[in-house]
Amino acid sequence: MKTLLTLIFSLAVITAVAQGKNYEAAMTAALEKMKSSETVANFQQAANTFERISITETKEWLPLYYASYSMIVISYFDQDVNKKDAYLDKAQQFLDKAFKIAPDESELYSLQAFLYPSRITVDPMGRGMEYMPKMNAAIDKAIALNPENPRSYYLRAITLFNMPEQFGGGADAARPHFETAKEKFDRFEPKSPLHPNWGKEINEMEMQKL
Amino acid sequence: MKIRLIILFQFLILFAHAQVKISGVVLSESGSPITGVNIFIQGTYDGATSDSLGVFLFKTETSGEQTLIASCVGFETYGQSLNLTGNISDLEIVLIEEISELDEVIINAGTFEASDKKKSVVLKPLDVALTAGANGDIFGAFGKLPGSHTVGEEGRLFVRGGESYETKTFMDGMLVNTPYYSKMPDLPTRGRFSPLLFNGSVFSTGGYSAEYGQALSSIVALNTVALEPETKSSISVLSVGLQGSHSKRWENTSLSISAEYLNTALSNKIFKQNIEWLKVPVIVGSTMLFRHKTSETGMIKSFASFNYDTSSLLYDNFEQSAFQEVSLGNKNLYSNTTYNEMLNDDWMIQTGVAANIDRENIDIDSNNITTSRNSSQLKLKLANYSIKDVTTSFGAEALIYKYDQEIDMDGNFNLSFSNNLFAGFAESEWKVTKNLAVKGGVRTQYNSLINELNVTPRLSAAVKTSKNSQLSTAFGKFFQNPNDDYLKFTDELSPETSTHSILTWQYKKDSRTLRIEAYNKNYSDLVKFDEEFSAEPGNYNNMGSGYSRGIDIFWRDKKEFGKSDYWVSYSWIDSKRNYRDFPQKVTPHYVSEHNLSVVYKQFFTKINSFISGSYTFASGRPYNNPNTPEFMAGKTKTYNDVSLGFTHIFYLFNTQTVAHVIVNNALGFNNVFGYNYAQTPDNNGVYQSQPIVPGQKRLIVFLLSFQL
């Protein structure tokens, strides 16, 4: 009897370890794929992989984060405004699920701030007034939750940089935010290899244009 | 025992490593491959994404009965059970396209909607605020849509052969009894509310929902904004006054207040007036908007506005060959509070209470008329979504109305009445298929004053005629109480009646929309009388009748940001009625057979400027010339107007500033709205006349707005 219990127990442990390893391995592989993505099809594959992982791993926000991130990236690729909104609806769905798992995660608010500008590009005149304040609120919340999250500063900088001077944007307005972002990126250590760690290179590339 | 278990254990591990291959193709209903589909075994990571040919292939270590899922943006999620004992190849998965809002059939006969929530609408809220010639007035903007007539001396909405009182205005579902400022004779008025208060509005030119009643022709349903996005303040300096507002945002609550003071003294000096003002118009107003989010789906909205306006002029009363000193003063308080919430997945509640107090003082050569109109309303609506593709709503409302008029003119007269109205409505919309929707409703109402109970049906349907086009139809019967001006003399009248039949064809593809609508409207029970302003109840009856029929055409081409955006609306109408003191059926004075509006907008991103221009044309309107034997046989010349708007955004003292200029009638057309005739002929037996013309030829308004 004892042996039976031991066996069952060890079986359970082995399965759990296998599953845990499976999650990390699957996420690592998917992240590699996503990072090397260059086309809509690549990002779609990445988004699908993360979605599959998220369906099984109902307590992890990271798969949802990357699924949403990939969909947002796709939305920036696609020029068809109707499709753009459909991708963003999907991205928002992933993000909403992630917020339920980790309501106080700074990275999720940053990602929300990354999503809104894509909504604006669908209809800048009509949507700018609605989404700009929402985006600013998301960045503020992301910074409040974790002042060391460099992506919040980068997103603020890039938005200001792309905004006409007459609306309070421009290179001069954006510069200090890029610099803060650079500082934070240099110091940033992700919690784990799976945690969000993007933006450093693009931040520096954009700074070259100032 | 031990050995058996170890064997079992090893078997499990072995089994776990057994892999099967699953491959196939994903197609749409029309047989074309779908790329980017996520195909996987439920509960595992195992799956793949379909390639550009719709082909997929993956391996899985699971076995036995499993569920295969295929999901993709724009398609309904697909599930299939599979028995995984060996490799599965040549699976063919057919995904059904999700009905997106753009492809969906929408019942829209008679309706124009301006909203930023729905992608299918042809108007955005900003269109209402930034239309040249509309002067930032909601009713002015809707006046540039097909179905409305240009009636320059009124400023109110006249829809499809209907008088302005036949159009009712609702805010968040609640009735606004006095939506316009009070009005001087022969001069236009405007709406009391800023278009920026609303993020959605519906202009229904006929056949509208059973939720709304007491409107023979048309309704304007305005929906106020939700939570203010952020805390901010603004101050605007206009050539005609000052405006200021402050909004404060908390987590789930926002409050904004605004105040304005308008005075046309300066503007009247610059632009020559055809009016001799004794006291230039002054408007003082304030609004309050309170919002509180009670849950993810629940919201309490509270709105209040107070306006005071006053003016005085020397009126050339040509009919009586006398100059009269006419003074006008109006105080208006409107408030409503509404509460909306999804109670659960199936039920939504919408409820509200509103109050409107309006007091108008008219002084004609020191003879005084004071009119007060007080109304309060209570409304409850429930919507049910428990049956798939069917939305049913029903509700009830009570409207308490008190009218009181004191006339101090050759003696003291008091005319007053109370009318309590109780109404119930039920309506159900069924999306039969992706291509067909039908809606049926009924409204019943009871009036305490005229002691009548009416039941009216409403029916509408829409069918898709191709991927980008659809046909809609609406039919309904509508009742409206006779105007206060008659009810104050008699309660022996019945409600006036109209029936609407509407057929609409709409084509919408990418940036282009074309709408063609034909309608027929029959009026009966219209109020007739022998003599205007007679206090004799027997003078009034419901023997009047009439009809309107016509075709409205709307074309809009809205290119992406920075490119051109324009719309053209044209209406042809044939309308005649025998009502009031008309001796026979004729076209009333406010109806012009042809109405055309062209509105053009463009944003110049490089210079942060926005221009908007509009051209309005209306064919001549009938007027009665007593010098001719035929009634209403005269016709004014055509009406033309070119209006321009220019908006520039820049930084002034580190503050974001908007400069805005509007020019009305830029080309200076001499428009004539009609003629006033002397009551008695002159020595030669001729009735002399005087044209009714706009208060000024051109109007220019400057605005500088600072975002603080």
XYZ file of C-alpha atoms in Angstrom, chain B residues 99-338:
240
model
C -21.426 38.899 -38.137
C -19.398 42.034 -37.688
C -21.176 45.258 -37.033
C -20.291 46.486 -40.497
C -21.812 43.496 -42.269
C -24.773 43.211 -40.006
C -28.195 44.219 -41.149
C -29.395 47.273 -39.218
C -32.917 48.586 -39.089
C -32.395 52.209 -40.014
C -35.333 53.432 -42.083
C -35.907 57.068 -41.231
C -32.944 57.259 -38.876
C -29.646 59.103 -38.833
C -27.398 58.281 -35.956
C -24.302 60.161 -34.865
C -22.210 58.091 -32.509
C -18.629 57.217 -31.715
C -19.554 53.842 -30.287
C -20.743 52.219 -33.487
C -18.602 52.010 -36.571
C -21.566 51.739 -38.910
C -22.888 55.240 -38.377
C -22.532 57.855 -41.070
C -22.088 60.771 -38.658
C -19.707 61.306 -35.770
C -20.422 63.573 -32.809
C -17.728 65.974 -34.009
C -19.595 66.339 -37.306
C -22.405 67.906 -35.358
C -20.126 70.360 -33.583
C -18.006 71.302 -36.601
C -20.483 71.723 -39.439
C -20.233 75.133 -41.080
C -23.523 76.973 -41.114
C -24.822 75.047 -38.114
C -23.355 77.603 -35.662
C -22.473 74.839 -33.232
C -26.160 74.082 -32.817
C -27.362 70.469 -32.833
C -30.578 71.383 -34.582
C -28.598 73.463 -37.064
C -26.462 70.424 -37.935
C -29.483 68.135 -38.321
C -30.948 70.827 -40.555
C -28.215 69.905 -43.045
C -29.485 66.333 -43.290
C -32.100 65.184 -45.744
C -35.687 65.348 -44.571
C -35.432 68.758 -42.930
C -36.537 72.045 -44.464
C -34.617 75.271 -44.364
C -36.832 77.710 -42.452
C -34.459 80.595 -41.819
C -36.745 82.751 -39.679
C -37.357 79.908 -37.216
C -34.043 78.155 -36.478
C -36.011 75.122 -35.381
C -36.208 71.745 -37.050
C -38.997 71.261 -39.560
C -39.122 67.696 -40.779
C -40.867 66.262 -43.830
C -43.749 68.671 -44.058
C -44.192 68.754 -40.301
C -44.281 71.861 -38.144
C -41.497 72.404 -35.617
C -43.691 71.346 -32.664
C -44.031 67.907 -34.290
C -40.353 67.194 -33.563
C -39.612 66.236 -29.982
C -36.234 66.240 -28.276
C -35.082 63.653 -25.760
C -31.973 63.635 -23.616
C -30.835 60.231 -22.317
C -34.344 59.009 -23.105
C -36.075 61.768 -21.163
C -38.257 64.414 -22.798
C -36.920 67.963 -23.106
C -40.052 70.040 -23.319
C -38.401 73.345 -24.263
C -35.214 72.516 -26.195
C -34.986 75.926 -27.889
C -34.427 79.400 -26.551
C -37.500 81.609 -26.717
C -38.013 83.393 -29.975
C -38.626 86.915 -31.257
C -41.085 87.321 -34.155
C -39.459 86.690 -37.572
C -36.050 85.910 -35.999
C -34.511 82.474 -35.626
C -33.809 80.791 -32.336
C -31.343 78.006 -31.487
C -31.008 75.004 -29.224
C -30.189 75.480 -25.564
C -27.584 72.722 -25.335
C -23.986 72.604 -26.540
C -23.304 69.724 -28.946
C -20.194 68.888 -26.907
C -22.442 67.558 -24.131
C -23.374 64.601 -26.308
C -21.421 61.666 -27.647
C -24.271 60.107 -29.497
C -27.449 61.313 -31.051
C -30.220 60.014 -33.219
C -32.167 62.109 -35.671
C -35.178 60.111 -36.685
C -37.171 61.603 -39.516
C -40.001 59.119 -39.097
C -41.099 55.642 -38.141
C -39.267 55.736 -34.823
C -39.359 53.358 -31.891
C -42.385 52.763 -29.676
C -40.280 54.082 -26.824
C -41.046 57.599 -28.050
C -44.419 59.220 -28.404
C -46.103 62.602 -28.666
C -44.180 63.488 -31.811
C -46.001 63.476 -35.127
C -42.993 63.937 -37.378
C -39.659 63.260 -35.872
C -37.529 62.820 -32.784
C -34.056 63.938 -31.811
C -32.599 61.645 -29.155
C -29.438 62.990 -27.522
C -27.161 60.890 -25.366
C -24.885 62.701 -22.962
C -21.226 61.810 -22.507
C -20.163 59.221 -19.953
C -17.404 59.876 -17.399
C -15.237 62.866 -18.258
C -11.866 61.483 -19.381
C -9.734 63.819 -17.285
C -9.672 66.805 -14.995
C -9.426 69.969 -17.051
C -10.659 73.498 -17.463
C -11.232 75.743 -20.399
C -12.088 79.344 -21.005
C -13.435 80.683 -24.281
C -13.579 84.251 -25.388
C -16.075 84.895 -28.163
C -16.926 87.984 -30.118
C -20.353 87.501 -28.536
C -19.416 86.643 -24.964
C -17.556 84.365 -22.586
C -17.725 80.689 -21.738
C -15.942 78.686 -19.080
C -15.983 75.109 -17.933
C -14.308 72.876 -15.407
C -14.353 69.097 -15.245
C -13.115 66.990 -12.400
C -12.502 63.305 -12.676
C -12.280 60.799 -9.829
C -11.904 57.033 -10.206
C -15.554 56.239 -10.923
C -17.098 59.663 -10.751
C -16.883 62.899 -12.660
C -18.401 66.307 -12.318
C -18.312 69.125 -14.787
C -19.793 72.543 -14.632
C -19.936 75.271 -17.232
C -21.202 78.784 -17.447
C -21.688 81.255 -20.247
C -22.544 84.861 -20.778
C -23.476 85.890 -24.305
C -24.119 89.412 -25.431
C -24.367 90.442 -29.059
C -23.866 94.184 -28.479
C -20.375 94.273 -29.988
C -21.212 91.982 -32.858
C -24.344 93.968 -33.671
C -22.243 97.119 -33.983
C -19.880 95.482 -36.469
C -22.454 93.710 -38.571
C -25.280 95.947 -39.640
C -28.617 94.760 -38.328
C -32.016 94.948 -39.975
C -33.381 95.024 -36.464
C -33.713 97.939 -34.164
C -32.664 96.514 -30.808
C -33.844 98.339 -27.735
C -31.977 95.849 -25.582
C -29.545 93.515 -27.337
C -29.992 89.813 -26.676
C -28.245 88.575 -23.549
C -28.045 84.952 -22.540
C -26.791 83.708 -19.210
C -26.565 79.972 -18.782
C -24.968 77.235 -16.774
C -24.911 73.463 -16.889
C -23.917 70.732 -14.492
C -23.088 67.147 -15.414
C -22.559 64.575 -12.711
C -21.642 60.984 -13.524
C -21.082 58.034 -11.292
C -20.202 54.558 -12.387
C -21.988 52.121 -10.120
C -20.447 48.995 -11.664
C -18.849 47.751 -14.890
C -22.187 48.233 -16.648
C -23.995 50.677 -14.398
C -24.093 54.444 -14.557
C -25.934 57.234 -12.826
C -26.092 60.433 -14.854
C -27.401 63.687 -13.587
C -27.789 66.778 -15.718
C -29.039 70.237 -14.932
C -29.087 73.413 -16.928
C -30.304 76.870 -16.228
C -30.724 79.539 -18.912
C -31.889 83.079 -18.736
C -32.317 85.160 -21.846
C -33.618 88.611 -22.456
C -33.936 91.038 -25.354
C -36.072 93.857 -26.558
C -36.668 95.309 -30.004
C -38.797 97.627 -32.036
C -40.924 95.351 -34.169
C -42.349 96.618 -37.415
C -45.740 94.978 -37.256
C -46.676 95.421 -40.869
C -49.997 93.625 -40.504
C -51.198 96.232 -38.073
C -49.093 99.047 -39.577
C -47.573 99.781 -36.211
C -44.181 99.741 -34.552
C -44.306 97.765 -31.366
C -41.886 97.498 -28.492
C -41.473 93.802 -27.971
C -39.523 92.504 -24.975
C -38.793 88.930 -24.240
C -37.530 87.283 -21.111
C -37.195 83.582 -20.494
C -36.019 81.505 -17.574
C -35.577 77.822 -18.085
C -34.496 75.097 -15.755
C -34.094 71.572 -16.998
C -32.774 68.638 -15.050
C -32.783 64.918 -15.377
C -31.267 61.981 -13.577
C -31.019 58.594 -15.202
